[in-house]
Amino acid sequence: MFTGRNNGRPRRCIFYILAFLFSQFLFVIILLRSESFDNVPLSQQTKHDNDSWEHYLDWREFISYTSERSAKFYLYNLNLSDTLGVIRKLPSTRHYSCGYRPRNLPPPSKANVSVVISFHNEARSMLLRTIVSLLARTPEDYLHELILVDDGSQDVTLLADLKRWMGGVFGASRRLGVQFLVNRERKGLIWSRNRGASLAGGHYVLFLDSHCEVNEGWLEPLLERLTLSPQLAVSPVLDPIDPLTLGYRKGNELLKGGFDWSLHFHWLRRQLAEKELPEMPYKSPAFAGGILMMSREWFLKLGGFNSYLKIWGGESIELAIKLWLCGGQIEIVPCSRIGHIFRRRHAFDFPPQSDAQETYLHRMLIGFAIPHFSPTQYSNSKIIAESWLDEYKNMFYALRPAARRIPLDYTSDEMQQLSRQRQCQPFEWYLRHVSPELRMQFEELAATGSLRNGDRCLHARQKDAQLMLASCHHGDVTQWSMLRSSGQLSTQRELCLGVASTKRITLEPCGRNETTRMTQRWLRLGTHLLHAGTLQCLDNPLRDRLELSVCRPHAPSQSFQFALEMETHT
Ligand code: LR7
Ligand code: MN
């Protein structure tokens, strides 16, 4: 009996141990399947393994709450975005040597980054992919925090839902902070990014759009450059993601950022110096758009993005100018790659403006149909010109005469004070040392702006490029540029005034070869425009007629005056 009782105890023990282990096993299973990942430590969240993300984050449920379902709303393929998953493998688009080159990085305690993402009406799956790609492909120790600013999105539960999925985890782990900010009323991306940066605690701040995917190893090459020089600002090369197929392509590392005298962003081809490899970091007159990283302290010392700029546009050009003029530099780093969805036009409207003048400009500017051109950008450009261009602002006004009429509740005093404090260079210096392209555009110009004959101006109609004489006060009246060396007279859309074989005046794509150049070549005799091929003068004998006729020195119908005459340079 005793033996029997003694034999029963270990058996019961084994039973209890097995039951305990089984319950633990069940608990772990339940925990892993749990929708909330409150108790999962961050170290597990940032595994560089795509499966772990699929597992812990129930992203399907999160994205299923996307309230607006039309692709038209977002201007990209929403259904595809929803099915792509929260993270996907991206092709390696950088030079193969970028992956194995040893990097000289400071310890994370001296070089961590706060990432600021402001978004307005972004699809949930797209925003999530931006965030997850960032968390999965950034070394944990260098990522100080994520600052998400919901800029008045229509999807009002978005931020709360995001918080629900992410907040507990990141809050508990203390390794990565996440700040969720919301503007109930839309304030624009410039204001939002400034707010994010002012609350950031990392050494560096990175501004990112909300429809990006960072590629493997994006951060290290940027950090390496930034630690060499505290006043440097860097951009990755942007890899285009197609809005329809969401295909990820390699961006071009032979381009740098720049702008023209209308203060519109342009890509500029760069020439490689002898022995310069395309994958090496290179200087750029402007950022590759708005995705940029720099020391937070330096950013704040420069006053951040100019807070007078409204909603969208121009802020990265303004920052680029003041960086260069006030002792900083800009580099593009081809070993760092970030994918960005390039949409053909804005996915959002601009808030209605109360000011009648601006509303007028708005309506007028829609006629311009220049991609990425907005009324706020227009008054934003005026602020940039007034703040930094010194006497060169006349170039801007000659090309954008309507900007003169925009009333601004802004004086450039603040910028001038900053400029004095930081001992910034005059704009002339930028032309000499940073952007020879912009200087050449300036030096190549003989005259520019509207072209007046009597009380009317030569105009190339927007929809069909038909030439006519229109009121000079018409806001979008054509701005012409007369080039010194080629004698071409071109519009901003690179159409040139030419003469067909029938002697008819035409508007045609500006030619680069000698023959077309000859038919597009004009000489100036006082205010007369003499066509080099026919040796006859541009004439407006009747109200809407435009023709060539024998030059008559005092004929008012042959007198054409530009808004801005350039001085001759030596
Ligand atoms: O009112 C708004 N509030 C916002 O938060 C309007 C927009 N946004 C958000 C928006 O959700 C997005 O995440 O701001 C970000 C940028 O707006 P986009 O993506 O509609 O514009 P974009 O890609 O054409 O923006 C380029 O120009 C902007 C000018 O203000 C910014 O500088 C963007 O950062 C910039 N984007 C890039 O640099 C990517 C490459 C494009 C180029 C060249
Ligand atoms: Mn964008």
Coordinates of C-alpha atoms and ligand atoms in Angstrom, one line a residue:
M1 CA 0.0 0.0 0.0
F2 CA 2.7 2.4 1.1
T3 CA 4.7 1.5 -2.0
G4 CA 1.5 2.1 -4.1
R5 CA 1.0 5.6 -2.6
N6 CA 4.7 6.4 -3.0
N7 CA 4.5 5.4 -6.6
G8 CA 1.4 7.6 -7.3
R9 CA 3.1 10.8 -6.2
P10 CA 5.8 11.1 -8.9
R11 CA 3.2 10.2 -11.5
R12 CA 0.9 13.0 -10.3
C13 CA 3.9 15.3 -10.3
I14 CA 4.7 14.5 -13.9
F15 CA 1.1 15.1 -14.8
Y16 CA 1.2 18.5 -13.1
I17 CA 4.4 19.5 -14.8
L18 CA 3.1 18.4 -18.2
A19 CA -0.2 20.3 -17.6
F20 CA 1.8 23.4 -16.6
L21 CA 4.0 23.1 -19.7
F22 CA 1.0 22.6 -21.9
S23 CA -0.7 25.7 -20.5
Q24 CA 2.4 27.7 -21.0
F25 CA 2.6 26.5 -24.6
L26 CA -1.1 27.5 -25.1
F27 CA -0.3 30.9 -23.5
V28 CA 2.6 31.5 -25.9
I29 CA 0.4 30.5 -28.9
I30 CA -2.4 32.8 -27.8
L31 CA 0.2 35.6 -27.2
L32 CA 1.7 35.2 -30.7
R33 CA -1.7 35.2 -32.3
S34 CA -2.9 38.1 -30.3
E35 CA -4.1 41.1 -32.3
S36 CA -2.6 43.5 -29.9
F37 CA 1.2 43.4 -29.7
D38 CA 1.3 45.2 -26.4
N39 CA 3.5 42.7 -24.7
V40 CA 5.9 41.9 -27.5
P41 CA 9.3 43.6 -26.9
L42 CA 10.5 45.9 -29.5
S43 CA 13.6 43.9 -30.1
Q44 CA 11.3 41.2 -31.6
Q45 CA 9.4 43.9 -33.6
T46 CA 12.4 45.2 -35.4
K47 CA 13.7 41.8 -36.5
H48 CA 15.2 42.2 -40.0
D49 CA 13.0 39.4 -41.1
N50 CA 9.9 40.1 -43.1
D51 CA 8.0 37.2 -41.6
S52 CA 8.1 38.5 -38.1
W53 CA 6.2 41.6 -39.2
E54 CA 3.6 39.6 -41.0
H55 CA 3.2 37.6 -37.8
Y56 CA 2.9 40.3 -35.1
L57 CA 1.2 43.1 -36.8
D58 CA -2.3 42.4 -37.9
W59 CA -2.0 44.9 -40.6
R60 CA -4.9 43.5 -42.6
E61 CA -7.4 44.6 -40.0
F62 CA -5.7 47.9 -39.7
I63 CA -5.8 48.7 -43.4
S64 CA -9.4 47.3 -43.8
Y65 CA -10.6 50.4 -42.0
T66 CA -9.4 52.6 -44.9
S67 CA -12.6 54.7 -45.3
E68 CA -12.0 56.2 -48.8
R69 CA -11.5 53.4 -51.3
S70 CA -11.1 55.1 -54.6
A71 CA -7.8 55.0 -56.3
K72 CA -8.7 58.4 -57.8
F73 CA -8.5 59.9 -54.3
Y74 CA -5.0 58.8 -53.7
L75 CA -3.8 58.8 -57.4
Y76 CA -2.1 55.5 -57.0
N77 CA -3.2 51.9 -57.1
L78 CA -4.9 51.4 -53.7
N79 CA -6.0 47.8 -54.2
L80 CA -2.5 46.8 -55.2
S81 CA -1.0 48.7 -52.2
D82 CA -3.4 46.8 -49.9
T83 CA -2.4 43.4 -51.3
L84 CA 1.4 44.0 -51.4
G85 CA 1.8 43.4 -47.7
V86 CA 3.3 45.5 -45.0
I87 CA 6.8 45.1 -46.3
R88 CA 8.2 43.6 -49.5
K89 CA 11.6 42.7 -50.8
L90 CA 13.0 45.6 -52.9
P91 CA 15.6 45.3 -55.6
S92 CA 19.0 46.5 -54.6
T93 CA 19.4 49.6 -56.7
R94 CA 22.6 51.0 -55.3
H95 CA 26.1 50.2 -56.5
Y96 CA 27.1 46.7 -55.3
S97 CA 30.2 48.2 -53.5
C98 CA 27.9 50.2 -51.2
G99 CA 27.0 47.0 -49.3
Y100 CA 30.5 45.9 -48.3
R101 CA 32.4 49.1 -48.0
P102 CA 33.4 49.5 -44.3
R103 CA 31.7 52.5 -42.7
N104 CA 33.0 54.9 -40.1
L105 CA 30.1 55.4 -37.9
P106 CA 30.0 57.1 -34.5
P107 CA 28.3 55.3 -31.6
P108 CA 24.5 55.6 -31.6
S109 CA 24.6 57.7 -28.4
K110 CA 26.2 60.4 -30.5
A111 CA 24.3 60.0 -33.7
N112 CA 20.7 58.9 -33.6
V113 CA 17.8 60.2 -35.7
S114 CA 14.3 61.4 -35.3
V115 CA 12.1 60.7 -38.4
V116 CA 9.3 63.1 -39.0
I117 CA 6.5 62.0 -41.3
S118 CA 3.7 64.4 -42.0
F119 CA 0.7 63.0 -43.9
H120 CA -2.5 64.2 -45.3
N121 CA -5.0 61.7 -46.7
E122 CA -2.6 58.9 -47.2
A123 CA -3.9 55.3 -47.7
R124 CA -3.4 53.2 -44.6
S125 CA -1.5 50.4 -46.3
M126 CA 0.8 53.0 -47.9
L127 CA 1.6 54.8 -44.7
L128 CA 2.1 51.5 -42.9
R129 CA 4.5 50.3 -45.5
T130 CA 6.5 53.5 -45.1
I131 CA 6.7 53.0 -41.4
V132 CA 7.4 49.3 -41.4
S133 CA 10.1 49.6 -44.0
L134 CA 11.7 52.2 -41.9
L135 CA 11.6 50.1 -38.7
A136 CA 12.7 47.0 -40.4
R137 CA 15.6 48.5 -42.3
T138 CA 17.0 50.9 -39.8
P139 CA 19.5 49.8 -37.1
E140 CA 17.5 49.9 -34.0
D141 CA 20.1 51.8 -31.9
Y142 CA 20.3 54.7 -34.4
L143 CA 16.6 55.2 -34.6
H144 CA 15.7 57.5 -31.8
E145 CA 12.1 58.1 -32.5
L146 CA 9.3 58.3 -35.1
I147 CA 7.2 61.5 -35.2
L148 CA 4.0 61.0 -37.1
V149 CA 1.9 64.1 -37.8
D150 CA -1.6 63.6 -39.2
D151 CA -2.2 66.8 -41.0
G152 CA -6.0 66.9 -40.9
S153 CA -6.7 63.7 -42.8
Q154 CA -10.3 62.8 -43.6
D155 CA -9.8 59.3 -42.0
V156 CA -10.3 60.5 -38.5
T157 CA -9.7 57.2 -36.7
L158 CA -6.4 56.6 -38.5
L159 CA -4.1 57.9 -35.8
A160 CA -5.9 56.3 -32.9
D161 CA -5.9 53.0 -34.8
L162 CA -2.2 53.3 -35.5
K163 CA -1.6 54.1 -31.9
R164 CA -3.5 51.0 -30.9
W165 CA -1.3 48.8 -33.0
M166 CA 2.0 50.4 -32.3
G167 CA 1.7 52.6 -29.2
G168 CA 1.8 50.0 -26.4
V169 CA 4.8 48.2 -27.9
F170 CA 7.0 51.1 -28.5
G171 CA 5.9 52.9 -25.4
A172 CA 6.8 49.9 -23.2
S173 CA 10.1 49.1 -24.7
R174 CA 11.6 52.6 -24.3
R175 CA 14.0 51.9 -27.1
L176 CA 12.1 53.7 -29.7
G177 CA 9.7 56.6 -29.0
V178 CA 6.7 57.2 -31.2
Q179 CA 5.0 60.6 -31.1
F180 CA 1.6 60.8 -32.6
L181 CA 0.6 64.4 -33.4
V182 CA -2.6 65.5 -35.1
N183 CA -3.7 68.7 -36.7
R184 CA -7.5 68.6 -36.5
E185 CA -7.4 71.3 -39.1
R186 CA -5.0 70.9 -41.9
K187 CA -2.0 73.1 -41.5
G188 CA 0.1 72.0 -44.4
L189 CA 3.3 70.0 -44.6
I190 CA 5.6 72.8 -43.8
W191 CA 4.1 73.8 -40.5
S192 CA 3.7 70.1 -39.6
R193 CA 7.4 69.2 -40.3
N194 CA 8.5 72.2 -38.3
R195 CA 6.4 71.1 -35.4
G196 CA 7.7 67.6 -35.6
A197 CA 11.3 68.9 -35.7
S198 CA 10.7 71.2 -32.7
L199 CA 9.6 68.2 -30.6
A200 CA 12.3 65.9 -31.9
G201 CA 15.0 64.7 -29.5
G202 CA 17.4 62.9 -31.8
H203 CA 20.7 64.3 -33.0
Y204 CA 19.5 64.3 -36.5
V205 CA 16.2 64.8 -38.1
L206 CA 15.0 63.1 -41.3
F207 CA 11.9 64.3 -43.2
L208 CA 10.1 61.7 -45.1
D209 CA 7.0 61.6 -47.3
S210 CA 4.3 59.2 -46.2
H211 CA 4.4 57.0 -49.4
C212 CA 8.0 55.9 -49.3
E213 CA 9.9 52.6 -48.8
V214 CA 13.4 52.9 -47.5
N215 CA 15.8 50.4 -49.0
E216 CA 18.4 48.2 -47.3
G217 CA 21.2 50.1 -45.6
W218 CA 19.7 53.5 -46.4
L219 CA 20.8 55.2 -43.1
E220 CA 24.5 54.3 -42.6
P221 CA 25.8 56.1 -45.7
L222 CA 23.9 59.3 -44.8
L223 CA 25.1 59.2 -41.2
E224 CA 28.7 58.6 -42.2
R225 CA 28.6 61.9 -44.2
L226 CA 26.8 63.9 -41.6
T227 CA 29.3 63.1 -38.9
L228 CA 32.1 64.4 -41.0
S229 CA 30.6 67.9 -41.1
P230 CA 27.9 69.2 -38.7
Q231 CA 26.6 71.8 -41.1
L232 CA 26.0 69.3 -44.0
A233 CA 22.5 68.3 -45.1
V234 CA 22.0 65.1 -47.1
S235 CA 19.5 63.5 -49.4
P236 CA 19.4 59.9 -50.6
V237 CA 18.9 59.1 -54.2
L238 CA 15.2 58.7 -54.7
D239 CA 14.1 55.5 -56.5
P240 CA 10.8 56.1 -58.3
I241 CA 7.9 53.8 -57.4
D242 CA 5.3 53.7 -60.2
P243 CA 1.8 54.9 -58.9
L244 CA 0.0 52.3 -61.0
T245 CA 2.1 49.2 -60.9
L246 CA 3.9 50.1 -57.6
G247 CA 7.0 48.8 -59.4
Y248 CA 10.3 50.0 -57.8
R249 CA 12.9 51.3 -60.1
K250 CA 16.4 52.5 -59.8
G251 CA 16.7 56.3 -59.5
N252 CA 19.4 58.2 -61.4
E253 CA 22.5 59.1 -59.5
L254 CA 23.7 61.4 -62.3
L255 CA 21.2 64.0 -61.4
K256 CA 21.4 66.8 -58.9
G257 CA 18.7 69.1 -57.6
G258 CA 18.4 72.7 -58.8
F259 CA 15.8 75.4 -59.6
D260 CA 15.2 78.0 -62.2
W261 CA 14.6 81.7 -61.9
S262 CA 10.8 81.1 -61.4
L263 CA 12.0 79.1 -58.4
H264 CA 10.7 75.9 -59.8
F265 CA 12.6 72.7 -58.9
H266 CA 14.5 71.0 -61.7
W267 CA 16.8 68.0 -62.0
L268 CA 20.1 68.9 -63.4
R269 CA 22.6 66.5 -65.1
R270 CA 25.9 66.4 -63.4
Q271 CA 29.3 65.8 -65.0
L272 CA 31.6 63.3 -63.3
A273 CA 35.0 64.6 -62.6
E274 CA 38.0 62.5 -63.6
K275 CA 38.2 59.5 -61.2
E276 CA 34.9 60.4 -59.6
L277 CA 32.8 57.3 -59.3
P278 CA 29.0 57.6 -59.7
E279 CA 28.3 56.1 -56.3
M280 CA 30.3 58.7 -54.5
P281 CA 28.5 61.5 -52.6
Y282 CA 28.2 64.7 -54.6
K283 CA 27.3 68.3 -53.9
S284 CA 23.9 69.6 -55.1
P285 CA 22.6 73.1 -55.3
A286 CA 19.2 71.9 -53.9
F287 CA 17.8 68.8 -52.3
A288 CA 16.4 65.9 -54.2
G289 CA 12.9 67.1 -53.2
G290 CA 11.8 67.2 -49.6
I291 CA 13.4 64.0 -48.3
L292 CA 16.4 65.2 -46.4
M293 CA 18.4 64.7 -43.2
M294 CA 20.5 67.1 -41.1
S295 CA 21.5 67.9 -37.6
R296 CA 18.4 68.9 -35.7
E297 CA 20.3 71.7 -33.9
W298 CA 21.6 73.2 -37.2
F299 CA 18.1 72.9 -38.7
L300 CA 16.7 74.9 -35.8
K301 CA 19.5 77.4 -35.9
L302 CA 18.5 78.2 -39.5
G303 CA 15.0 78.8 -38.3
G304 CA 13.7 75.5 -39.7
F305 CA 11.5 75.7 -42.8
N306 CA 10.4 79.3 -43.2
S307 CA 7.2 79.4 -41.3
Y308 CA 5.6 82.0 -43.6
L309 CA 5.5 79.4 -46.4
K310 CA 2.1 77.9 -46.7
I311 CA 0.8 74.4 -47.0
W312 CA 3.1 72.9 -49.7
G313 CA 6.0 73.8 -51.9
G314 CA 9.2 75.7 -52.0
E315 CA 10.3 74.9 -48.4
S316 CA 13.2 72.6 -49.5
I317 CA 14.4 75.2 -52.0
E318 CA 14.3 77.9 -49.3
L319 CA 16.2 75.6 -46.9
A320 CA 18.7 74.8 -49.6
I321 CA 19.4 78.5 -50.4
K322 CA 19.8 79.4 -46.7
L323 CA 21.9 76.4 -46.0
W324 CA 24.4 77.2 -48.7
L325 CA 24.5 80.9 -48.0
C326 CA 24.9 80.5 -44.3
G327 CA 27.8 78.1 -44.2
G328 CA 26.2 74.7 -44.9
Q329 CA 26.4 72.3 -47.8
I330 CA 24.1 69.8 -49.5
E331 CA 25.1 66.4 -50.7
I332 CA 23.2 63.6 -52.4
V333 CA 24.4 60.2 -51.3
P334 CA 23.9 57.5 -53.9
C335 CA 24.6 54.6 -51.6
S336 CA 21.5 55.6 -49.7
R337 CA 18.2 54.8 -51.5
I338 CA 14.7 55.6 -50.7
G339 CA 11.7 54.7 -52.9
H340 CA 9.0 57.4 -53.4
I341 CA 5.8 57.3 -55.3
F342 CA 6.0 60.1 -57.9
R343 CA 2.4 61.1 -58.7
R344 CA 1.6 63.0 -61.8
R345 CA -0.2 65.7 -59.9
H346 CA -1.4 66.7 -56.5
A347 CA -3.6 64.2 -54.7
F348 CA -5.1 67.0 -52.6
D349 CA -6.8 70.3 -53.0
F350 CA -5.5 73.5 -51.7
P351 CA -7.7 74.9 -48.9
P352 CA -9.9 77.8 -50.1
Q353 CA -8.2 81.1 -49.6
S354 CA -10.1 83.9 -48.0
D355 CA -8.0 86.6 -49.8
A356 CA -9.6 87.6 -53.1
Q357 CA -6.4 88.4 -54.7
E358 CA -5.0 84.9 -54.0
T359 CA -8.2 83.2 -55.1
Y360 CA -7.9 85.1 -58.3
L361 CA -4.3 83.9 -58.7
H362 CA -5.4 80.4 -57.9
R363 CA -7.9 80.4 -60.7
M364 CA -5.5 81.9 -63.1
L365 CA -2.8 79.5 -62.2
I366 CA -4.9 76.4 -62.8
G367 CA -4.6 77.5 -66.4
F368 CA -0.8 77.1 -66.2
A369 CA -1.2 73.3 -65.9
I370 CA 2.4 73.0 -64.9
P371 CA 2.8 69.8 -62.8
H372 CA 3.5 70.5 -59.2
F373 CA 2.5 74.1 -59.5
S374 CA 0.2 75.5 -56.9
P375 CA -1.0 78.9 -55.8
T376 CA 0.6 78.5 -52.4
Q377 CA 3.9 77.6 -54.1
Y378 CA 3.4 80.8 -56.0
S379 CA 3.2 83.1 -53.0
N380 CA 5.8 80.8 -51.3
S381 CA 8.2 81.6 -54.2
K382 CA 7.6 85.3 -53.7
I383 CA 8.6 84.9 -50.0
I384 CA 11.8 83.0 -51.0
A385 CA 12.6 85.7 -53.6
E386 CA 12.0 88.5 -51.1
S387 CA 14.0 86.7 -48.4
W388 CA 17.2 85.6 -50.2
L389 CA 17.5 86.7 -53.8
D390 CA 18.6 90.3 -53.1
E391 CA 18.5 92.3 -56.3
Y392 CA 18.2 89.1 -58.3
K393 CA 14.5 89.0 -57.2
N394 CA 13.9 91.1 -60.3
M395 CA 14.6 88.1 -62.4
F396 CA 11.9 86.2 -60.5
Y397 CA 9.4 89.1 -60.9
A398 CA 10.2 89.4 -64.6
L399 CA 9.3 85.8 -65.1
R400 CA 6.4 85.8 -62.7
P401 CA 4.9 89.3 -63.0
A402 CA 1.7 88.3 -61.3
A403 CA 3.7 87.6 -58.1
R404 CA 4.2 91.4 -57.7
R405 CA 0.5 91.7 -57.1
I406 CA 0.3 89.0 -54.3
P407 CA -0.2 90.8 -51.0
L408 CA 2.0 89.3 -48.3
D409 CA 1.7 89.7 -44.6
Y410 CA 5.4 89.2 -44.6
T411 CA 8.5 91.4 -44.5
S412 CA 11.9 89.9 -45.0
D413 CA 13.2 91.5 -41.8
E414 CA 13.3 88.2 -40.0
M415 CA 15.4 86.6 -42.7
Q416 CA 17.7 89.6 -42.9
Q417 CA 18.2 89.3 -39.2
L418 CA 19.0 85.6 -39.5
S419 CA 21.3 86.4 -42.4
R420 CA 23.2 89.0 -40.3
Q421 CA 23.4 86.8 -37.3
R422 CA 24.7 83.8 -39.2
Q423 CA 26.9 86.0 -41.4
C424 CA 25.3 84.6 -44.6
Q425 CA 26.6 85.3 -48.0
P426 CA 24.7 87.4 -50.6
F427 CA 22.8 85.5 -53.3
E428 CA 25.5 86.4 -55.8
W429 CA 27.8 83.9 -53.9
Y430 CA 25.3 81.1 -54.6
L431 CA 25.5 81.9 -58.3
R432 CA 29.2 81.9 -58.3
H433 CA 30.0 79.0 -56.1
V434 CA 27.0 76.7 -55.9
S435 CA 24.9 76.8 -59.1
P436 CA 26.7 77.7 -62.3
E437 CA 23.6 76.4 -64.1
L438 CA 21.5 79.2 -62.6
R439 CA 24.2 81.7 -63.3
M440 CA 24.4 80.6 -66.9
Q441 CA 20.7 80.9 -67.3
F442 CA 21.1 84.5 -66.0
E443 CA 24.1 85.3 -68.2
E444 CA 22.7 83.7 -71.3
L445 CA 19.6 85.9 -71.0
A446 CA 19.6 89.0 -73.1
A447 CA 16.0 90.0 -72.1
T448 CA 13.1 88.3 -70.5
G449 CA 9.5 88.6 -69.3
S450 CA 6.4 89.6 -71.2
L451 CA 6.9 91.0 -74.7
R452 CA 4.9 94.1 -75.2
N453 CA 3.7 95.7 -78.5
G454 CA 1.6 98.8 -77.8
D455 CA -0.8 97.9 -75.1
R456 CA -0.8 94.2 -75.8
C457 CA 1.6 91.4 -75.3
L458 CA 2.7 88.5 -77.4
H459 CA 1.0 85.4 -76.0
A460 CA 1.2 81.7 -76.8
R461 CA -2.2 80.2 -76.0
Q462 CA -2.0 77.4 -73.4
K463 CA -4.3 74.8 -75.0
D464 CA -3.0 74.9 -78.6
A465 CA 0.1 77.0 -78.5
Q466 CA -1.6 79.5 -80.9
L467 CA 0.2 82.8 -81.1
M468 CA -1.8 85.9 -80.4
L469 CA -1.7 89.4 -78.9
A470 CA -3.3 89.4 -75.5
S471 CA -3.8 91.9 -72.6
C472 CA -0.5 92.3 -70.8
H473 CA -2.5 92.2 -67.5
H474 CA -3.8 88.8 -68.2
G475 CA -2.1 86.9 -65.4
D476 CA -0.7 83.9 -67.4
V477 CA 0.5 86.0 -70.4
T478 CA 3.5 84.3 -71.9
Q479 CA 6.9 85.1 -70.4
W480 CA 9.6 85.0 -73.1
S481 CA 13.3 84.5 -72.8
M482 CA 15.7 85.8 -75.4
L483 CA 19.0 83.9 -75.4
R484 CA 22.2 85.6 -76.2
S485 CA 24.2 82.9 -78.1
S486 CA 21.5 81.1 -80.0
G487 CA 19.2 84.2 -80.6
Q488 CA 16.3 82.0 -79.7
L489 CA 13.1 83.4 -78.2
S490 CA 11.5 80.8 -76.1
T491 CA 8.6 80.3 -73.8
Q492 CA 8.9 78.6 -70.4
R493 CA 7.7 75.4 -72.0
E494 CA 10.7 75.4 -74.3
L495 CA 8.7 76.4 -77.4
C496 CA 10.6 78.8 -79.7
L497 CA 9.4 81.5 -82.1
G498 CA 10.2 80.4 -85.6
V499 CA 9.5 81.1 -89.2
A500 CA 8.0 78.5 -91.5
S501 CA 9.0 78.3 -95.2
T502 CA 5.8 80.2 -96.1
K503 CA 7.2 83.0 -93.8
R504 CA 4.4 82.3 -91.4
I505 CA 5.4 82.9 -87.8
T506 CA 5.2 79.7 -85.8
L507 CA 5.8 78.3 -82.4
E508 CA 7.8 75.1 -82.4
P509 CA 10.0 73.1 -80.0
C510 CA 13.3 74.8 -79.5
G511 CA 15.8 73.3 -81.8
R512 CA 19.3 72.3 -80.8
N513 CA 20.8 71.7 -84.2
E514 CA 22.1 74.4 -86.5
T515 CA 19.3 74.2 -89.2
T516 CA 16.4 74.7 -86.8
R517 CA 18.4 77.2 -84.9
M518 CA 18.7 79.3 -88.0
T519 CA 14.9 79.5 -88.5
Q520 CA 14.6 80.3 -84.8
R521 CA 17.3 82.9 -84.6
W522 CA 16.4 86.6 -83.9
L523 CA 18.5 89.7 -83.7
R524 CA 17.6 92.8 -81.8
L525 CA 17.8 96.2 -83.4
G526 CA 16.7 98.6 -80.7
T527 CA 13.2 97.3 -79.9
H528 CA 12.9 95.6 -83.3
L529 CA 13.1 91.8 -83.6
L530 CA 14.9 90.9 -86.8
H531 CA 14.6 87.3 -88.1
A532 CA 18.1 86.1 -89.0
G533 CA 17.0 83.8 -91.8
T534 CA 14.8 86.2 -93.8
L535 CA 16.3 89.6 -92.5
Q536 CA 12.7 90.8 -92.0
C537 CA 11.1 92.2 -88.8
L538 CA 8.4 90.9 -86.6
D539 CA 5.3 93.0 -87.2
N540 CA 1.8 93.4 -85.8
P541 CA 0.1 95.5 -88.6
L542 CA -3.4 94.6 -87.6
R543 CA -5.0 93.7 -84.3
D544 CA -4.5 90.0 -84.4
R545 CA -2.1 89.6 -87.3
L546 CA 1.5 88.7 -86.7
E547 CA 3.8 88.6 -89.7
L548 CA 7.3 89.3 -91.0
S549 CA 7.7 92.5 -93.1
V550 CA 10.5 94.8 -94.2
C551 CA 12.0 96.5 -91.2
R552 CA 10.9 100.2 -90.8
P553 CA 12.9 101.9 -88.0
H554 CA 10.1 104.0 -86.5
A555 CA 7.1 101.7 -87.0
P556 CA 5.3 101.2 -83.7
S557 CA 3.8 97.9 -85.0
Q558 CA 7.4 96.5 -85.1
S559 CA 8.4 97.6 -81.7
F560 CA 8.5 94.8 -79.1
Q561 CA 9.6 95.5 -75.6
F562 CA 10.6 93.0 -72.9
A563 CA 9.7 93.4 -69.3
L564 CA 13.3 93.0 -68.2
E565 CA 16.4 94.0 -70.2
M566 CA 19.6 92.4 -68.9
E567 CA 22.8 94.3 -68.7
T568 CA 25.6 93.0 -70.9
H569 CA 28.1 90.9 -69.0
T570 CA 31.7 90.8 -69.7
Ligands
LR7_1 O1 -1.2 69.7 -46.7 C1 -0.4 68.8 -46.8 N1 0.0 68.2 -45.6 C2 0.9 67.1 -45.6 O2 1.2 66.6 -44.6 C3 0.1 68.3 -48.0 C4 0.9 67.2 -48.0 N2 1.3 66.6 -46.9 C5 2.2 65.5 -46.9 C6 1.8 64.4 -47.9 O3 1.0 63.4 -47.4 C7 3.2 63.8 -48.2 O4 3.6 62.8 -47.3 O5 3.5 65.9 -47.3 C8 4.2 65.0 -48.0 C9 4.6 65.6 -49.4 O6 3.5 65.9 -50.2 P1 3.3 65.2 -51.6 O7 3.9 63.8 -51.6 O8 2.0 65.3 -52.1 O9 4.2 66.0 -52.6 P2 5.5 65.7 -53.5 O10 5.9 64.3 -53.4 O11 5.3 66.2 -54.8 O12 6.4 66.6 -52.6 C10 7.7 67.1 -52.9 O13 7.6 68.5 -52.7 C11 7.0 68.9 -51.5 C12 7.0 70.4 -51.5 O14 6.5 71.0 -50.3 C13 7.9 68.4 -50.3 O15 9.1 69.0 -50.3 C14 8.0 66.9 -50.4 O16 8.8 66.4 -49.4 C15 8.6 66.6 -51.8 N3 8.7 65.1 -52.0 C16 9.9 64.6 -52.3 O17 10.9 65.2 -52.2 C17 9.9 63.3 -53.0 C18 10.5 63.5 -54.3 C19 9.7 64.4 -55.2 C20 10.6 65.3 -56.0 C21 11.3 66.0 -56.7
MN2 MN 5.5 62.7 -52.2

